[in-house]
JSON list of C-alpha atoms in Angstrom, two decimals:
[
{"chain": "A", "resi": 1, "resn": "UNK", "atom": "CA", "xyz": [37.06, 69.65, 61.98]},
{"chain": "A", "resi": 2, "resn": "UNK", "atom": "CA", "xyz": [34.81, 69.40, 59.07]},
{"chain": "A", "resi": 3, "resn": "UNK", "atom": "CA", "xyz": [33.86, 66.39, 57.11]},
{"chain": "A", "resi": 4, "resn": "UNK", "atom": "CA", "xyz": [33.88, 65.90, 53.44]},
{"chain": "A", "resi": 5, "resn": "UNK", "atom": "CA", "xyz": [32.45, 62.91, 51.12]},
{"chain": "A", "resi": 6, "resn": "UNK", "atom": "CA", "xyz": [35.33, 60.70, 49.64]},
{"chain": "A", "resi": 7, "resn": "UNK", "atom": "CA", "xyz": [35.29, 59.18, 46.34]},
{"chain": "A", "resi": 8, "resn": "UNK", "atom": "CA", "xyz": [37.81, 56.56, 45.03]},
{"chain": "A", "resi": 9, "resn": "UNK", "atom": "CA", "xyz": [38.06, 56.70, 41.19]},
{"chain": "A", "resi": 10, "resn": "UNK", "atom": "CA", "xyz": [34.65, 58.52, 41.08]},
{"chain": "A", "resi": 11, "resn": "UNK", "atom": "CA", "xyz": [32.82, 55.96, 43.45]},
{"chain": "A", "resi": 12, "resn": "UNK", "atom": "CA", "xyz": [31.63, 57.49, 46.60]},
{"chain": "A", "resi": 13, "resn": "UNK", "atom": "CA", "xyz": [32.95, 55.24, 49.41]},
{"chain": "A", "resi": 14, "resn": "UNK", "atom": "CA", "xyz": [32.98, 57.21, 52.85]},
{"chain": "A", "resi": 15, "resn": "UNK", "atom": "CA", "xyz": [32.73, 60.38, 54.72]},
{"chain": "A", "resi": 16, "resn": "UNK", "atom": "CA", "xyz": [36.07, 61.66, 55.92]},
{"chain": "A", "resi": 17, "resn": "UNK", "atom": "CA", "xyz": [37.03, 63.60, 58.81]},
{"chain": "A", "resi": 18, "resn": "UNK", "atom": "CA", "xyz": [39.24, 66.62, 57.39]},
{"chain": "A", "resi": 19, "resn": "UNK", "atom": "CA", "xyz": [42.16, 67.39, 59.89]},
{"chain": "A", "resi": 20, "resn": "UNK", "atom": "CA", "xyz": [43.50, 70.66, 58.43]},
{"chain": "A", "resi": 21, "resn": "UNK", "atom": "CA", "xyz": [45.10, 72.37, 61.45]},
{"chain": "A", "resi": 22, "resn": "UNK", "atom": "CA", "xyz": [48.20, 71.52, 63.32]},
{"chain": "A", "resi": 23, "resn": "UNK", "atom": "CA", "xyz": [46.31, 70.25, 66.44]},
{"chain": "A", "resi": 24, "resn": "UNK", "atom": "CA", "xyz": [43.79, 68.23, 64.53]},
{"chain": "A", "resi": 25, "resn": "UNK", "atom": "CA", "xyz": [46.68, 66.46, 62.53]},
{"chain": "A", "resi": 26, "resn": "UNK", "atom": "CA", "xyz": [48.62, 66.03, 65.82]},
{"chain": "A", "resi": 27, "resn": "UNK", "atom": "CA", "xyz": [45.73, 63.95, 67.27]},
{"chain": "A", "resi": 28, "resn": "UNK", "atom": "CA", "xyz": [44.55, 62.23, 64.21]},
{"chain": "A", "resi": 29, "resn": "UNK", "atom": "CA", "xyz": [42.66, 58.93, 65.14]},
{"chain": "A", "resi": 30, "resn": "UNK", "atom": "CA", "xyz": [44.27, 58.73, 68.63]},
{"chain": "A", "resi": 31, "resn": "UNK", "atom": "CA", "xyz": [41.45, 58.37, 71.22]},
{"chain": "A", "resi": 32, "resn": "UNK", "atom": "CA", "xyz": [38.60, 58.39, 68.89]},
{"chain": "A", "resi": 33, "resn": "UNK", "atom": "CA", "xyz": [35.84, 55.82, 69.67]},
{"chain": "A", "resi": 34, "resn": "UNK", "atom": "CA", "xyz": [34.56, 54.62, 67.48]},
{"chain": "A", "resi": 35, "resn": "UNK", "atom": "CA", "xyz": [37.09, 55.45, 64.76]},
{"chain": "A", "resi": 36, "resn": "UNK", "atom": "CA", "xyz": [35.57, 57.71, 61.81]},
{"chain": "A", "resi": 37, "resn": "UNK", "atom": "CA", "xyz": [35.14, 55.99, 58.61]},
{"chain": "A", "resi": 38, "resn": "UNK", "atom": "CA", "xyz": [38.29, 58.03, 57.40]},
{"chain": "A", "resi": 39, "resn": "UNK", "atom": "CA", "xyz": [40.38, 60.79, 58.33]},
{"chain": "A", "resi": 40, "resn": "UNK", "atom": "CA", "xyz": [42.22, 63.11, 55.70]},
{"chain": "A", "resi": 41, "resn": "UNK", "atom": "CA", "xyz": [45.35, 64.77, 57.02]},
{"chain": "A", "resi": 42, "resn": "UNK", "atom": "CA", "xyz": [46.20, 67.68, 54.94]},
{"chain": "A", "resi": 43, "resn": "UNK", "atom": "CA", "xyz": [49.01, 68.99, 54.51]},
{"chain": "A", "resi": 44, "resn": "UNK", "atom": "CA", "xyz": [50.83, 65.80, 55.75]},
{"chain": "A", "resi": 45, "resn": "UNK", "atom": "CA", "xyz": [53.80, 63.72, 54.63]},
{"chain": "A", "resi": 46, "resn": "UNK", "atom": "CA", "xyz": [54.19, 61.09, 57.38]},
{"chain": "A", "resi": 47, "resn": "UNK", "atom": "CA", "xyz": [52.26, 59.46, 59.94]},
{"chain": "A", "resi": 48, "resn": "UNK", "atom": "CA", "xyz": [52.88, 57.70, 63.33]},
{"chain": "A", "resi": 49, "resn": "UNK", "atom": "CA", "xyz": [50.98, 55.30, 65.39]},
{"chain": "A", "resi": 50, "resn": "UNK", "atom": "CA", "xyz": [52.34, 56.68, 68.81]},
{"chain": "A", "resi": 51, "resn": "UNK", "atom": "CA", "xyz": [49.36, 55.90, 71.32]},
{"chain": "A", "resi": 52, "resn": "UNK", "atom": "CA", "xyz": [47.25, 54.06, 69.04]},
{"chain": "A", "resi": 53, "resn": "UNK", "atom": "CA", "xyz": [45.69, 50.56, 69.93]},
{"chain": "A", "resi": 54, "resn": "UNK", "atom": "CA", "xyz": [44.80, 49.53, 66.39]},
{"chain": "A", "resi": 55, "resn": "UNK", "atom": "CA", "xyz": [46.38, 49.48, 63.13]},
{"chain": "A", "resi": 56, "resn": "UNK", "atom": "CA", "xyz": [45.12, 51.64, 60.10]},
{"chain": "A", "resi": 57, "resn": "UNK", "atom": "CA", "xyz": [45.05, 51.67, 56.56]},
{"chain": "A", "resi": 58, "resn": "UNK", "atom": "CA", "xyz": [47.18, 54.47, 55.28]},
{"chain": "A", "resi": 59, "resn": "UNK", "atom": "CA", "xyz": [47.37, 56.27, 51.86]},
{"chain": "A", "resi": 60, "resn": "UNK", "atom": "CA", "xyz": [49.62, 58.73, 50.80]},
{"chain": "A", "resi": 61, "resn": "UNK", "atom": "CA", "xyz": [48.20, 61.36, 48.46]},
{"chain": "A", "resi": 62, "resn": "UNK", "atom": "CA", "xyz": [49.60, 63.75, 45.70]},
{"chain": "A", "resi": 63, "resn": "UNK", "atom": "CA", "xyz": [48.11, 67.23, 45.31]},
{"chain": "A", "resi": 64, "resn": "UNK", "atom": "CA", "xyz": [46.07, 66.13, 42.23]},
{"chain": "A", "resi": 65, "resn": "UNK", "atom": "CA", "xyz": [44.40, 63.32, 44.48]},
{"chain": "A", "resi": 66, "resn": "UNK", "atom": "CA", "xyz": [46.51, 60.41, 42.96]},
{"chain": "A", "resi": 67, "resn": "UNK", "atom": "CA", "xyz": [47.34, 57.77, 45.59]},
{"chain": "A", "resi": 68, "resn": "UNK", "atom": "CA", "xyz": [51.21, 57.45, 45.57]},
{"chain": "A", "resi": 69, "resn": "UNK", "atom": "CA", "xyz": [51.29, 54.55, 47.88]},
{"chain": "A", "resi": 70, "resn": "UNK", "atom": "CA", "xyz": [49.49, 52.70, 50.60]},
{"chain": "A", "resi": 71, "resn": "UNK", "atom": "CA", "xyz": [50.35, 50.63, 53.88]},
{"chain": "A", "resi": 72, "resn": "UNK", "atom": "CA", "xyz": [49.33, 49.61, 57.30]},
{"chain": "A", "resi": 73, "resn": "UNK", "atom": "CA", "xyz": [50.46, 51.76, 60.13]},
{"chain": "A", "resi": 74, "resn": "UNK", "atom": "CA", "xyz": [50.76, 49.60, 63.24]},
{"chain": "A", "resi": 75, "resn": "UNK", "atom": "CA", "xyz": [50.69, 50.72, 66.82]},
{"chain": "A", "resi": 76, "resn": "UNK", "atom": "CA", "xyz": [53.88, 52.76, 67.88]},
{"chain": "A", "resi": 77, "resn": "UNK", "atom": "CA", "xyz": [55.22, 52.54, 64.22]},
{"chain": "A", "resi": 78, "resn": "UNK", "atom": "CA", "xyz": [56.00, 55.39, 61.68]},
{"chain": "A", "resi": 79, "resn": "UNK", "atom": "CA", "xyz": [55.33, 55.71, 57.92]},
{"chain": "A", "resi": 80, "resn": "UNK", "atom": "CA", "xyz": [57.44, 57.98, 55.83]},
{"chain": "A", "resi": 81, "resn": "UNK", "atom": "CA", "xyz": [55.53, 59.00, 52.46]},
{"chain": "A", "resi": 82, "resn": "UNK", "atom": "CA", "xyz": [56.57, 58.76, 49.07]},
{"chain": "A", "resi": 83, "resn": "UNK", "atom": "CA", "xyz": [58.10, 61.90, 47.33]},
{"chain": "A", "resi": 84, "resn": "UNK", "atom": "CA", "xyz": [55.32, 64.18, 46.17]},
{"chain": "A", "resi": 85, "resn": "UNK", "atom": "CA", "xyz": [53.03, 63.38, 48.97]},
{"chain": "A", "resi": 86, "resn": "UNK", "atom": "CA", "xyz": [50.71, 66.42, 50.14]},
{"chain": "A", "resi": 87, "resn": "UNK", "atom": "CA", "xyz": [48.27, 64.69, 52.18]},
{"chain": "A", "resi": 88, "resn": "UNK", "atom": "CA", "xyz": [47.45, 61.36, 54.14]},
{"chain": "A", "resi": 89, "resn": "UNK", "atom": "CA", "xyz": [44.19, 59.37, 54.26]},
{"chain": "A", "resi": 90, "resn": "UNK", "atom": "CA", "xyz": [43.71, 57.01, 57.23]},
{"chain": "A", "resi": 91, "resn": "UNK", "atom": "CA", "xyz": [41.03, 54.50, 57.81]},
{"chain": "A", "resi": 92, "resn": "UNK", "atom": "CA", "xyz": [40.25, 51.54, 59.94]},
{"chain": "A", "resi": 93, "resn": "UNK", "atom": "CA", "xyz": [42.13, 48.41, 58.62]},
{"chain": "A", "resi": 94, "resn": "UNK", "atom": "CA", "xyz": [40.24, 46.60, 55.96]},
{"chain": "A", "resi": 95, "resn": "UNK", "atom": "CA", "xyz": [38.58, 49.88, 54.60]},
{"chain": "A", "resi": 96, "resn": "UNK", "atom": "CA", "xyz": [40.97, 50.18, 51.32]},
{"chain": "A", "resi": 97, "resn": "UNK", "atom": "CA", "xyz": [40.24, 46.54, 50.38]},
{"chain": "A", "resi": 98, "resn": "UNK", "atom": "CA", "xyz": [36.27, 47.21, 50.52]},
{"chain": "A", "resi": 99, "resn": "UNK", "atom": "CA", "xyz": [36.84, 50.48, 48.69]},
{"chain": "A", "resi": 100, "resn": "UNK", "atom": "CA", "xyz": [39.05, 49.08, 46.09]},
{"chain": "A", "resi": 101, "resn": "UNK", "atom": "CA", "xyz": [41.62, 51.82, 47.13]},
{"chain": "A", "resi": 102, "resn": "UNK", "atom": "CA", "xyz": [45.21, 51.04, 45.79]},
{"chain": "A", "resi": 103, "resn": "UNK", "atom": "CA", "xyz": [48.29, 52.91, 44.49]},
{"chain": "A", "resi": 104, "resn": "UNK", "atom": "CA", "xyz": [47.30, 55.03, 41.29]},
{"chain": "A", "resi": 105, "resn": "UNK", "atom": "CA", "xyz": [43.71, 55.26, 42.48]},
{"chain": "A", "resi": 106, "resn": "UNK", "atom": "CA", "xyz": [42.31, 59.07, 42.51]},
{"chain": "A", "resi": 107, "resn": "UNK", "atom": "CA", "xyz": [40.57, 60.45, 45.56]},
{"chain": "A", "resi": 108, "resn": "UNK", "atom": "CA", "xyz": [37.97, 63.33, 45.09]},
{"chain": "A", "resi": 109, "resn": "UNK", "atom": "CA", "xyz": [34.75, 64.56, 46.10]},
{"chain": "A", "resi": 110, "resn": "UNK", "atom": "CA", "xyz": [31.82, 63.49, 44.18]},
{"chain": "A", "resi": 111, "resn": "UNK", "atom": "CA", "xyz": [32.01, 66.76, 42.48]},
{"chain": "A", "resi": 112, "resn": "UNK", "atom": "CA", "xyz": [35.38, 65.71, 41.06]},
{"chain": "A", "resi": 113, "resn": "UNK", "atom": "CA", "xyz": [37.45, 68.32, 42.63]},
{"chain": "A", "resi": 114, "resn": "UNK", "atom": "CA", "xyz": [40.37, 67.15, 44.48]},
{"chain": "A", "resi": 115, "resn": "UNK", "atom": "CA", "xyz": [39.62, 66.42, 48.11]},
{"chain": "A", "resi": 116, "resn": "UNK", "atom": "CA", "xyz": [42.34, 68.70, 49.62]},
{"chain": "A", "resi": 117, "resn": "UNK", "atom": "CA", "xyz": [41.96, 71.57, 47.08]}
]
């Protein structure tokens, strides 16, 4: 898996692990110690917490990088995505509050191209 810088509304906030293969998306954050700063799952339209021991912040992302919704994924729970979701960003709980990531924010690389393009 590769990594990419993450910017929220043009502000660099973290380095993400990009899960862009079936197996990488299937594993997600499961069994990672310590957790990465963030994980970007693309393409992805829903997430589950099966096997997880901790909750995660989750953002549902449109093709242009707009955050369509956010939530907290609890262990063994499932979160479906809003219509138009192309990717999902996961991070340790509390990360989104520190980064100012809310619905309507834009996720991008510092070079301004969409993270998932």
